[in-house]
Short mmCIF file of C-alpha atoms and ligand atoms in Angstrom, two decimals:
data_model
loop_
_atom_site.label_atom_id
_atom_site.label_comp_id
_atom_site.label_asym_id
_atom_site.label_seq_id
_atom_site.Cartn_x
_atom_site.Cartn_y
_atom_site.Cartn_z
CA MET A 1 -32.06 -0.96 -9.44
CA SER A 2 -28.64 -2.44 -8.49
CA GLU A 3 -29.64 -6.07 -8.61
CA SER A 4 -28.46 -6.82 -12.15
CA LYS A 5 -25.18 -4.95 -11.82
CA THR A 6 -21.94 -6.87 -12.21
CA VAL A 7 -18.92 -5.36 -10.50
CA ALA A 8 -15.46 -6.47 -11.53
CA ILE A 9 -12.91 -6.08 -8.73
CA ILE A 10 -9.20 -6.24 -9.60
CA GLY A 11 -7.18 -7.83 -6.86
CA ALA A 12 -8.22 -10.12 -4.00
CA GLY A 13 -6.17 -8.41 -1.24
CA PRO A 14 -7.73 -7.08 1.98
CA VAL A 15 -9.47 -4.22 0.17
CA GLY A 16 -10.60 -6.17 -2.89
CA LEU A 17 -12.10 -8.86 -0.68
CA ALA A 18 -13.90 -6.21 1.45
CA ALA A 19 -15.16 -4.60 -1.75
CA ALA A 20 -16.66 -7.90 -2.84
CA ALA A 21 -18.41 -8.25 0.57
CA HIS A 22 -19.97 -4.76 0.27
CA VAL A 23 -21.01 -5.39 -3.38
CA LEU A 24 -22.72 -8.64 -2.35
CA GLU A 25 -24.50 -6.92 0.61
CA ARG A 26 -25.89 -4.42 -1.90
CA GLY A 27 -27.44 -7.26 -3.97
CA MET A 28 -24.96 -6.90 -6.81
CA THR A 29 -22.66 -9.50 -8.37
CA PRO A 30 -18.93 -9.20 -7.66
CA ILE A 31 -16.30 -10.93 -9.79
CA LEU A 32 -12.86 -10.84 -8.18
CA LEU A 33 -9.85 -11.29 -10.44
CA GLU A 34 -6.64 -12.14 -8.67
CA ALA A 35 -3.29 -12.36 -10.45
CA GLY A 36 -1.70 -14.66 -7.85
CA PRO A 37 -2.35 -18.40 -7.52
CA GLU A 38 -4.09 -17.78 -4.17
CA PRO A 39 -6.21 -14.91 -2.86
CA SER A 40 -4.22 -12.17 -0.99
CA HIS A 41 -1.10 -13.00 -2.95
CA ALA A 42 0.64 -9.75 -2.02
CA VAL A 43 0.07 -10.17 1.73
CA ARG A 44 1.56 -13.69 1.44
CA GLN A 45 4.87 -12.11 0.34
CA TRP A 46 5.17 -10.10 3.54
CA GLN A 47 3.54 -12.50 5.99
CA HIS A 48 6.59 -12.51 8.23
CA VAL A 49 5.99 -8.83 9.05
CA GLN A 50 4.46 -7.72 12.35
CA LEU A 51 1.57 -5.33 11.66
CA PHE A 52 1.52 -1.98 13.45
CA SER A 53 -2.29 -1.83 13.49
CA PRO A 54 -4.21 -4.06 15.91
CA TRP A 55 -7.12 -6.29 14.81
CA GLU A 56 -9.74 -3.64 15.45
CA TYR A 57 -8.33 -1.67 12.44
CA ASN A 58 -7.74 -4.68 10.17
CA VAL A 59 -11.22 -6.19 9.74
CA ASP A 60 -13.84 -4.84 7.43
CA LYS A 61 -17.41 -4.68 8.74
CA ALA A 62 -19.22 -6.26 5.74
CA ALA A 63 -16.50 -8.97 5.69
CA GLU A 64 -17.07 -9.51 9.40
CA ARG A 65 -20.80 -9.99 8.79
CA LEU A 66 -20.02 -12.60 6.07
CA LEU A 67 -17.62 -14.41 8.45
CA SER A 68 -20.10 -14.30 11.31
CA SER A 69 -22.48 -16.33 9.14
CA ILE A 70 -20.04 -19.18 9.17
CA GLY A 71 -19.34 -19.01 12.92
CA TRP A 72 -16.12 -17.02 12.79
CA ASN A 73 -14.16 -16.72 15.99
CA SER A 74 -13.11 -13.06 15.81
CA PRO A 75 -9.63 -12.20 17.16
CA ASP A 76 -8.94 -9.97 20.14
CA PRO A 77 -9.32 -6.41 18.76
CA HIS A 78 -6.31 -5.14 20.71
CA VAL A 79 -3.78 -7.73 19.57
CA TYR A 80 -1.33 -6.99 16.73
CA PRO A 81 -1.22 -9.80 14.19
CA THR A 82 1.61 -10.70 11.86
CA GLY A 83 0.87 -10.89 8.11
CA ALA A 84 0.63 -14.68 8.52
CA GLU A 85 -2.01 -14.32 11.24
CA LEU A 86 -3.91 -11.75 9.17
CA LEU A 87 -4.08 -14.45 6.45
CA GLU A 88 -4.85 -17.34 8.75
CA ARG A 89 -7.39 -15.72 11.01
CA TYR A 90 -9.17 -13.33 8.62
CA LEU A 91 -8.28 -13.20 4.89
CA ASP A 92 -8.15 -16.92 4.17
CA PRO A 93 -11.42 -17.82 5.96
CA LEU A 94 -13.05 -14.88 4.20
CA ALA A 95 -11.82 -15.88 0.75
CA ARG A 96 -12.12 -19.68 1.18
CA LYS A 97 -14.98 -20.34 3.51
CA THR A 98 -17.62 -17.71 2.82
CA VAL A 99 -19.66 -17.20 -0.34
CA LEU A 100 -16.73 -15.19 -1.71
CA LYS A 101 -15.01 -18.43 -2.68
CA ASP A 102 -17.45 -18.63 -5.58
CA VAL A 103 -16.67 -15.24 -7.01
CA ILE A 104 -12.83 -15.28 -6.90
CA ARG A 105 -10.89 -16.24 -9.98
CA THR A 106 -7.25 -16.82 -9.07
CA SER A 107 -4.33 -16.85 -11.48
CA SER A 108 -6.23 -14.23 -13.46
CA ARG A 109 -4.10 -11.24 -14.17
CA VAL A 110 -5.94 -8.27 -15.65
CA THR A 111 -4.07 -6.95 -18.67
CA ALA A 112 -6.43 -4.25 -19.98
CA VAL A 113 -9.63 -2.36 -19.10
CA SER A 114 -11.73 -0.39 -21.58
CA ARG A 115 -15.30 0.54 -22.36
CA LEU A 116 -16.93 -1.79 -24.90
CA GLY A 117 -16.86 -0.25 -28.30
CA PHE A 118 -15.29 2.97 -27.10
CA ASP A 119 -11.67 3.90 -27.41
CA LYS A 120 -10.45 6.56 -24.95
CA ALA A 121 -11.10 9.43 -27.28
CA LYS A 122 -14.74 8.60 -28.12
CA THR A 123 -17.24 10.47 -25.85
CA ARG A 124 -20.89 10.33 -26.93
CA GLY A 125 -22.73 7.48 -25.15
CA ARG A 126 -19.54 6.38 -23.40
CA GLU A 127 -20.93 6.34 -19.88
CA LYS A 128 -23.69 3.79 -20.87
CA ALA A 129 -21.19 1.29 -22.32
CA PRO A 130 -20.19 -1.64 -20.10
CA PHE A 131 -16.58 -2.13 -19.17
CA GLU A 132 -14.54 -4.73 -20.97
CA ILE A 133 -11.92 -6.41 -18.85
CA ARG A 134 -9.22 -8.58 -20.40
CA TYR A 135 -7.28 -11.02 -18.31
CA GLN A 136 -4.88 -13.92 -18.65
CA ASN A 137 -5.44 -17.09 -16.71
CA GLY A 138 -2.89 -19.45 -18.18
CA LYS A 139 -5.43 -20.92 -20.61
CA GLY A 140 -5.34 -17.93 -22.84
CA PRO A 141 -6.83 -14.47 -22.99
CA GLU A 142 -10.25 -14.07 -21.37
CA THR A 143 -12.74 -11.24 -21.51
CA LEU A 144 -15.30 -10.13 -18.95
CA ARG A 145 -18.02 -7.44 -19.10
CA ALA A 146 -19.05 -5.47 -16.06
CA ASP A 147 -21.14 -2.45 -15.16
CA ALA A 148 -18.46 -1.08 -12.79
CA VAL A 149 -14.83 -1.68 -11.99
CA ILE A 150 -12.99 -1.31 -8.72
CA ASP A 151 -9.24 -1.46 -9.21
CA ALA A 152 -7.81 -2.70 -5.86
CA SER A 153 -4.71 -4.31 -7.40
CA GLY A 154 -2.30 -2.75 -4.90
CA THR A 155 1.27 -1.64 -5.59
CA TRP A 156 3.31 -4.54 -4.23
CA SER A 157 4.40 -5.70 -7.66
CA SER A 158 5.83 -2.37 -8.75
CA PRO A 159 8.43 -1.31 -6.16
CA ASN A 160 10.39 1.87 -6.77
CA PRO A 161 13.92 1.35 -8.05
CA ALA A 162 17.18 2.21 -6.27
CA GLY A 163 17.96 5.17 -8.44
CA ALA A 164 17.50 8.47 -6.71
CA SER A 165 15.91 10.06 -9.75
CA GLY A 166 13.08 7.53 -9.87
CA LEU A 167 14.72 5.58 -12.64
CA SER A 168 16.64 2.36 -12.20
CA ALA A 169 20.24 3.13 -11.16
CA ILE A 170 22.73 2.53 -13.92
CA GLY A 171 23.54 -1.21 -13.69
CA GLU A 172 20.61 -1.94 -11.38
CA ARG A 173 18.93 -4.36 -13.80
CA GLU A 174 22.19 -6.18 -14.55
CA ALA A 175 22.86 -6.69 -10.77
CA GLN A 176 19.43 -8.16 -9.98
CA THR A 177 20.82 -11.37 -8.50
CA LYS A 178 22.22 -9.38 -5.58
CA ILE A 179 19.31 -7.00 -5.17
CA SER A 180 16.02 -7.64 -3.25
CA TYR A 181 13.07 -5.26 -3.11
CA ALA A 182 10.64 -4.28 -0.29
CA MET A 183 10.82 -6.60 2.76
CA PRO A 184 12.56 -9.94 2.30
CA ASP A 185 12.14 -12.40 5.18
CA VAL A 186 15.70 -11.99 6.49
CA LEU A 187 15.12 -13.96 9.70
CA GLY A 188 13.09 -16.71 7.96
CA LYS A 189 12.91 -18.13 4.54
CA ASP A 190 15.49 -15.68 3.08
CA ARG A 191 17.89 -16.06 6.01
CA ALA A 192 20.59 -17.99 4.14
CA ARG A 193 20.88 -15.23 1.55
CA PHE A 194 21.81 -12.59 4.15
CA ALA A 195 23.46 -14.48 7.06
CA GLY A 196 27.12 -13.68 7.44
CA LYS A 197 26.99 -11.05 4.70
CA THR A 198 27.37 -7.29 4.49
CA VAL A 199 23.89 -6.08 3.66
CA ALA A 200 22.84 -2.56 2.70
CA VAL A 201 19.30 -1.36 3.00
CA LEU A 202 18.24 1.63 1.00
CA GLY A 203 15.23 3.67 2.23
CA ALA A 204 13.87 5.39 5.27
CA GLY A 205 10.22 4.25 5.61
CA HIS A 206 8.70 1.59 7.86
CA SER A 207 9.81 -1.27 5.55
CA ALA A 208 13.42 -0.09 5.66
CA VAL A 209 13.30 0.33 9.45
CA GLY A 210 11.73 -3.13 9.92
CA THR A 211 14.27 -4.86 7.70
CA LEU A 212 17.27 -3.04 9.32
CA THR A 213 15.94 -4.04 12.75
CA ASP A 214 15.63 -7.68 11.70
CA LEU A 215 19.13 -7.62 10.17
CA THR A 216 20.61 -6.46 13.47
CA THR A 217 19.00 -9.52 15.11
CA LEU A 218 20.53 -11.67 12.36
CA ALA A 219 23.88 -10.04 13.07
CA GLN A 220 23.59 -11.05 16.76
CA GLN A 221 22.85 -14.62 15.73
CA VAL A 222 25.30 -15.04 12.86
CA PRO A 223 28.81 -13.52 13.32
CA GLY A 224 30.04 -11.64 10.26
CA THR A 225 26.67 -10.14 9.38
CA LYS A 226 27.06 -6.37 8.88
CA VAL A 227 24.31 -3.90 8.40
CA VAL A 228 24.59 -0.68 6.39
CA TRP A 229 21.80 1.90 6.14
CA LEU A 230 21.71 4.02 2.95
CA LEU A 231 19.41 6.93 3.18
CA ARG A 232 18.85 9.69 0.66
CA GLY A 233 18.09 12.43 3.24
CA ASN A 234 20.52 13.98 5.62
CA ASP A 235 18.68 13.34 8.91
CA PRO A 236 18.30 9.73 10.15
CA ALA A 237 16.05 10.88 12.92
CA LYS A 238 13.23 11.49 10.46
CA ALA A 239 12.85 7.73 10.17
CA PHE A 240 12.43 7.23 13.89
CA GLY A 241 8.78 8.30 13.74
CA GLY A 242 6.72 9.81 16.54
CA GLY A 243 7.88 7.40 19.30
CA ALA A 244 5.60 7.65 22.30
CA ASN A 245 3.39 10.16 20.48
CA ASP A 246 2.40 7.61 17.84
CA LYS A 247 -1.21 6.57 18.41
CA LEU A 248 -0.35 3.30 16.74
CA VAL A 249 1.75 2.10 19.67
CA ALA A 250 3.60 -0.76 17.84
CA ARG A 251 4.72 1.60 15.09
CA GLY A 252 5.97 4.13 17.67
CA GLU A 253 7.92 1.40 19.48
CA LEU A 254 9.51 0.14 16.28
CA GLY A 255 10.87 3.63 15.56
CA ALA A 256 12.14 4.13 19.12
CA HIS A 257 13.85 0.68 19.16
CA PHE A 258 15.46 1.42 15.81
CA ALA A 259 16.75 4.79 17.10
CA SER A 260 18.53 2.94 19.94
CA LEU A 261 20.08 0.48 17.43
CA VAL A 262 21.45 3.32 15.36
CA ALA A 263 22.76 5.09 18.47
CA SER A 264 24.55 1.95 19.57
CA GLY A 265 26.41 1.68 16.26
CA LYS A 266 24.90 -1.64 15.27
CA VAL A 267 23.73 -0.01 12.05
CA LYS A 268 26.32 1.85 9.98
CA VAL A 269 24.61 5.00 8.61
CA GLU A 270 25.44 6.47 5.19
CA ALA A 271 23.29 9.59 4.92
CA GLU A 272 22.71 11.75 1.87
CA PHE A 273 23.43 8.68 -0.25
CA GLN A 274 21.67 9.16 -3.58
CA VAL A 275 22.26 5.96 -5.55
CA GLY A 276 23.29 6.63 -9.13
CA SER A 277 24.92 3.32 -10.18
CA ILE A 278 25.38 -0.26 -9.13
CA SER A 279 27.90 -2.73 -10.44
CA SER A 280 29.14 -6.24 -9.62
CA THR A 281 32.86 -6.31 -8.90
CA ASP A 282 35.35 -8.87 -7.60
CA GLU A 283 35.05 -7.22 -4.17
CA GLY A 284 31.21 -7.41 -4.10
CA LEU A 285 28.33 -5.23 -5.22
CA ARG A 286 29.52 -1.62 -5.63
CA VAL A 287 26.74 0.85 -4.87
CA SER A 288 27.73 4.39 -5.76
CA THR A 289 26.35 7.87 -5.77
CA GLY A 290 26.68 9.64 -9.10
CA SER A 291 27.65 7.62 -12.19
CA GLY A 292 30.22 5.55 -10.42
CA CYS A 293 33.54 7.05 -11.30
CA CYS A 294 33.91 9.66 -8.63
CA GLY A 295 31.01 9.53 -6.18
CA ARG A 296 30.85 7.96 -2.71
CA ARG A 297 30.56 4.19 -2.73
CA VAL A 298 29.88 1.23 -0.48
CA ILE A 299 30.86 -2.36 -1.20
CA VAL A 300 28.32 -4.89 0.02
CA ASP A 301 27.24 -8.49 -0.63
CA GLU A 302 23.47 -7.73 -0.93
CA LEU A 303 21.41 -4.65 -1.43
CA ILE A 304 17.76 -4.42 -0.24
CA VAL A 305 15.85 -1.59 -1.90
CA ALA A 306 13.01 -0.35 0.28
CA THR A 307 12.15 2.93 -1.41
CA GLY A 308 8.40 2.46 -1.61
CA PHE A 309 6.03 1.51 -4.37
CA ARG A 310 4.23 3.02 -7.35
CA PRO A 311 0.93 2.09 -8.97
CA ASP A 312 0.93 0.00 -12.13
CA LEU A 313 -1.17 2.11 -14.50
CA SER A 314 -0.20 0.25 -17.70
CA PHE A 315 -3.42 -1.78 -17.96
CA LEU A 316 -5.55 1.34 -17.55
CA SER A 317 -4.34 3.26 -20.66
CA GLU A 318 -7.91 3.17 -22.23
CA ILE A 319 -9.59 4.47 -19.10
CA ARG A 320 -10.03 8.20 -18.54
CA LEU A 321 -8.01 8.76 -15.38
CA ARG A 322 -7.60 12.00 -13.52
CA LEU A 323 -4.54 11.55 -11.32
CA ASP A 324 -2.25 13.96 -9.58
CA PRO A 325 0.84 14.26 -11.74
CA ALA A 326 3.22 13.86 -8.82
CA ILE A 327 1.54 11.44 -6.42
CA GLU A 328 -0.39 9.45 -9.07
CA ALA A 329 -3.38 9.33 -6.74
CA PRO A 330 -6.90 10.63 -7.62
CA VAL A 331 -6.72 14.47 -7.79
CA ALA A 332 -9.14 15.00 -4.86
CA LEU A 333 -7.17 12.63 -2.61
CA ALA A 334 -3.55 13.59 -3.47
CA PRO A 335 -3.35 16.87 -1.51
CA LEU A 336 -4.44 15.04 1.64
CA ILE A 337 -1.63 12.45 1.47
CA ASP A 338 1.17 14.25 -0.38
CA PRO A 339 4.36 13.23 1.43
CA ASN A 340 5.98 16.57 0.47
CA GLU A 341 3.39 18.22 2.77
CA HIS A 342 2.52 15.60 5.36
CA SER A 343 4.38 12.97 7.30
CA CYS A 344 1.13 12.50 9.31
CA GLY A 345 -0.53 9.18 8.75
CA THR A 346 -3.99 10.64 9.21
CA VAL A 347 -6.20 11.37 6.35
CA ARG A 348 -9.89 12.25 6.66
CA PRO A 349 -12.20 9.42 5.60
CA HIS A 350 -13.06 9.61 1.89
CA GLY A 351 -14.94 7.50 -0.58
CA ALA A 352 -16.57 7.32 -3.98
CA ARG A 353 -16.63 11.05 -4.57
CA GLU A 354 -12.83 11.32 -4.34
CA LEU A 355 -12.04 7.99 -6.02
CA VAL A 356 -14.28 7.85 -9.06
CA GLN A 357 -12.53 8.64 -12.32
CA ASP A 358 -13.63 10.54 -15.40
CA ASP A 359 -15.04 7.21 -16.70
CA PRO A 360 -18.08 6.93 -14.42
CA GLY A 361 -18.24 3.48 -12.79
CA PHE A 362 -14.44 3.13 -12.55
CA TYR A 363 -12.85 3.55 -9.12
CA LEU A 364 -9.40 3.20 -7.69
CA ALA A 365 -9.33 1.77 -4.13
CA GLY A 366 -7.00 0.35 -1.54
CA ILE A 367 -3.30 1.09 -1.44
CA LYS A 368 -3.26 1.72 -5.20
CA SER A 369 -5.53 4.76 -4.65
CA TYR A 370 -2.70 6.33 -2.64
CA GLY A 371 -0.42 6.21 -5.71
CA ARG A 372 3.14 6.85 -4.49
CA ALA A 373 2.15 8.08 -1.02
CA PRO A 374 3.34 5.72 1.76
CA THR A 375 0.75 6.15 4.56
CA PHE A 376 -2.13 3.87 3.58
CA LEU A 377 -4.01 1.92 6.24
CA MET A 378 -6.38 -1.00 5.56
CA ILE A 379 -9.14 0.60 7.52
CA THR A 380 -9.04 3.58 5.16
CA GLY A 381 -9.52 1.17 2.24
CA TYR A 382 -12.53 -0.52 3.89
CA GLU A 383 -14.29 2.80 4.24
CA GLN A 384 -13.47 3.61 0.61
CA VAL A 385 -15.07 0.39 -0.70
CA ARG A 386 -18.17 0.72 1.56
CA SER A 387 -18.77 4.12 -0.06
CA ILE A 388 -17.96 2.92 -3.55
CA ALA A 389 -20.37 -0.04 -3.37
CA ALA A 390 -23.11 2.31 -2.19
CA ASP A 391 -22.33 4.69 -5.08
CA ILE A 392 -22.50 1.90 -7.68
CA ALA A 393 -25.81 0.74 -6.15
CA GLY A 394 -27.12 4.26 -6.58
CA ASP A 395 -27.37 5.03 -2.82
CA ARG A 396 -25.80 8.47 -2.98
CA GLU A 397 -26.65 9.30 0.64
CA ALA A 398 -24.68 6.24 1.93
CA ALA A 399 -21.88 6.92 -0.51
CA GLU A 400 -21.44 10.47 0.88
CA ARG A 401 -21.86 9.52 4.51
CA VAL A 402 -18.71 9.06 6.62
CA GLU A 403 -18.96 5.87 8.71
CA LEU A 404 -15.41 5.67 9.88
CA GLU A 405 -13.55 7.15 12.77
CA LEU A 406 -9.97 6.76 11.82
CA PRO A 407 -7.42 6.05 14.57
CA GLU A 408 -5.45 9.13 15.34
CA THR A 409 -2.34 8.13 13.54
CA GLY A 410 -1.55 11.76 13.10
CA VAL A 411 1.97 11.78 14.43
CA CYS A 412 4.42 14.05 12.66
CA THR A 413 7.87 12.87 12.03
CA ARG A 414 10.28 14.42 14.43
CA GLY A 415 12.10 17.16 12.60
CA GLY A 416 9.93 16.42 9.54
CA VAL A 417 8.21 18.83 7.26
CA GLU A 418 5.76 19.82 9.97
CA GLY A 419 8.37 21.69 11.95
CA ASP A 420 8.95 22.11 15.67
CA ASP A 421 5.39 21.29 16.83
CA ALA A 422 6.04 17.77 15.64
CA ALA A 423 8.09 16.92 18.66
CA SER A 424 5.03 17.16 20.81
CA GLY A 425 2.86 15.09 18.44
CA CYS A 426 1.50 18.14 16.69
CA CYS A 427 -1.27 16.67 14.61
CA GLY A 428 -3.98 16.61 17.20
CA GLY A 429 -6.15 14.02 15.44
CA PRO A 430 -8.02 13.97 12.07
CA ALA A 431 -9.06 17.19 10.45
CA PRO A 432 -12.80 17.93 10.10
CA ALA A 433 -14.24 16.36 6.95
CA ALA A 434 -14.80 19.73 5.26
CA VAL A 435 -11.20 20.84 5.62
CA ASN A 436 -8.49 19.85 3.13
CA ALA A 437 -5.80 19.12 5.74
CA CYS A 438 -4.09 16.01 7.02
CA CYS A 439 -4.86 16.63 10.72
CA MET A 440 -6.38 19.01 13.20
CA THR A 441 -3.24 21.14 13.55
CA GLY A 442 -3.06 21.52 9.79
CA ALA A 443 -6.70 22.52 9.76
CA ASP A 444 -6.04 25.14 12.44
CA ALA A 445 -3.02 26.44 10.51
CA LYS A 446 -5.08 26.72 7.32
CA ALA A 447 -7.81 28.62 9.16
CA ILE A 448 -5.28 31.40 9.90
CA GLY A 449 -3.82 31.44 6.41
CA LYS A 450 -0.79 29.33 7.01
CA THR A 451 0.12 26.27 4.91
CA GLY A 452 0.92 22.65 5.68
CA CYS A 453 0.51 20.60 8.79
CA GLY A 454 0.65 23.35 11.36
CA CYS A 455 3.96 24.70 10.11
CA SER A 456 4.81 28.29 9.73
C1 FAD B 1 5.06 -4.84 4.71
C2 FAD B 1 3.80 -4.13 4.80
C3 FAD B 1 3.22 -3.92 6.07
C4 FAD B 1 2.00 -3.25 6.20
N1 FAD B 1 1.50 -3.13 7.45
C5 FAD B 1 0.21 -2.52 7.62
C6 FAD B 1 -0.34 -2.43 8.91
O1 FAD B 1 0.18 -2.80 9.93
N2 FAD B 1 -1.61 -1.87 8.97
C7 FAD B 1 -2.24 -1.36 7.88
O2 FAD B 1 -3.42 -0.88 8.02
N3 FAD B 1 -1.64 -1.39 6.67
C8 FAD B 1 -0.45 -1.99 6.48
N4 FAD B 1 0.15 -2.04 5.26
C9 FAD B 1 -0.42 -1.25 4.09
C10 FAD B 1 -1.68 -1.93 3.41
O3 FAD B 1 -2.79 -1.91 4.27
C11 FAD B 1 -1.39 -3.30 2.85
O4 FAD B 1 -0.46 -3.20 1.83
C12 FAD B 1 -2.66 -3.98 2.29
O5 FAD B 1 -2.33 -5.28 1.84
C13 FAD B 1 -3.23 -3.20 1.10
O6 FAD B 1 -4.39 -3.90 0.65
P1 FAD B 1 -4.89 -3.82 -0.87
O7 FAD B 1 -6.03 -4.82 -0.96
O8 FAD B 1 -5.14 -2.44 -1.24
O9 FAD B 1 -3.66 -4.27 -1.75
P2 FAD B 1 -2.81 -5.68 -1.82
O10 FAD B 1 -2.85 -6.34 -0.50
O11 FAD B 1 -1.49 -5.36 -2.37
O12 FAD B 1 -3.65 -6.62 -2.79
C14 FAD B 1 -3.70 -6.41 -4.15
C15 FAD B 1 -3.94 -7.71 -4.86
O13 FAD B 1 -4.04 -7.46 -6.26
C16 FAD B 1 -3.39 -8.49 -6.96
N5 FAD B 1 -3.05 -7.93 -8.33
C17 FAD B 1 -2.04 -7.12 -8.65
N6 FAD B 1 -2.05 -6.82 -9.97
C18 FAD B 1 -3.15 -7.47 -10.51
C19 FAD B 1 -3.69 -7.57 -11.81
N7 FAD B 1 -3.17 -6.90 -12.87
N8 FAD B 1 -4.76 -8.40 -12.01
C20 FAD B 1 -5.35 -9.04 -10.93
N9 FAD B 1 -4.81 -8.99 -9.65
C21 FAD B 1 -3.77 -8.20 -9.47
C22 FAD B 1 -2.18 -8.80 -6.10
O14 FAD B 1 -1.68 -10.12 -6.40
C23 FAD B 1 -2.76 -8.72 -4.72
O15 FAD B 1 -3.26 -9.92 -4.21
C24 FAD B 1 1.36 -2.72 5.09
C25 FAD B 1 1.94 -2.90 3.80
C26 FAD B 1 3.16 -3.58 3.71
C27 FAD B 1 3.74 -3.77 2.32
#
């Protein structure tokens, strides 16, 4: 039944590549459209970063089977790779040496997805119409038809702006030459830009913590380098993570090390700093709260904005999407990952049922499926696309089945929304599949009528 199906996959990152492997295994035809000049273009931008998940959580099973067929030398499951090693040891061989090389179209940016002959408002017969995918590949506009679409295009290219209200701060666009987003390679290729400068980092997630840590190393190597941490909240400790309680050891260590850097004064902390405006002055870049005239301000040479990412939904305007209005994730998934409720990284495994949209055959997958929530893990994405490929192939039983045991990344941020239990690593592992909770403690709390992750 599934043999003739063509599945368009948007994005050749870790999850898009895994999706293609699962689609192939099911006897269907994948076509992978990748905007960048090479597969895994987004990972290439952060290849200097040390991953906090070891190899055992970074390799998809169907991808591994494809690689085995070409005599792949699998890495030690307990070692933590860098982004560069993830590319070199896994993603590049998968994309360039297996049969996937014949189904990837690079430099192909998807610009629109629709159902052939049906605008968004037209219903009768809609579900039978193939998808029409438009993309640009430098030669001109191209069109592709497919029976199903998996959008695994990530969020890397749409970082959140500096402005505390979700909009660009006043003057942010004009000051672009002094602003970087996400995780520049401050110790490597971008070193000259930051060495000997006063650099502010805005944000309190793992990217901000990683960049601040690297900047303190740069400050040791290059005199005159000064590091300023701008955070919107009032409690720096929330960024330190679960420390020894974190089941992802490398992530726990990063947080603990960062806490010691802050305590030693190597990072100047500006808490409750809600950026309102940015302007270039003779003294340097002026980053201010409020509109600039009367708020607090810091003067720096460079600003790094590490305030997370949001999904680019612009090319999906003709697809019937059902997304949570706050998190911009599929409605069935959003309550499990809502950062207002959970700082836990654990989410129960989920798949096609949660990810399919109101246009049957269209699925969001990978980090894009998490919308604005920051806790996505590759291994979660691999389970998503295993289930989605089964669903497209008509194998409902396999689509519903849970084949993944997620690592217990359920560590609550100390002093975070989960409350006092957090200090002892409150989450207690993943919640049972039937319970809408981020972790076991949350499930227990719900069972006795409380809300949230074990909080009162
Ligand atoms: C710095 C950093 C460190 C991380 N560390 C870890 C970790 O240790 N462990 C872990 O499990 N997860 C980690 N993650 C989270 C996550 O697993 C990764 O971001 C992962 O790369 C997500 O895979 P993806 O395939 O969903 O998206 P991406 O890797 O972002 O891939 C999406 C692809 O789609 C392409 N694309 C975008 N728009 C279009 C378009 N319109 N048309 C065609 N192609 C398009 C992009 O060029 C890109 O290649 C990390 C993320 C970051 C940013």
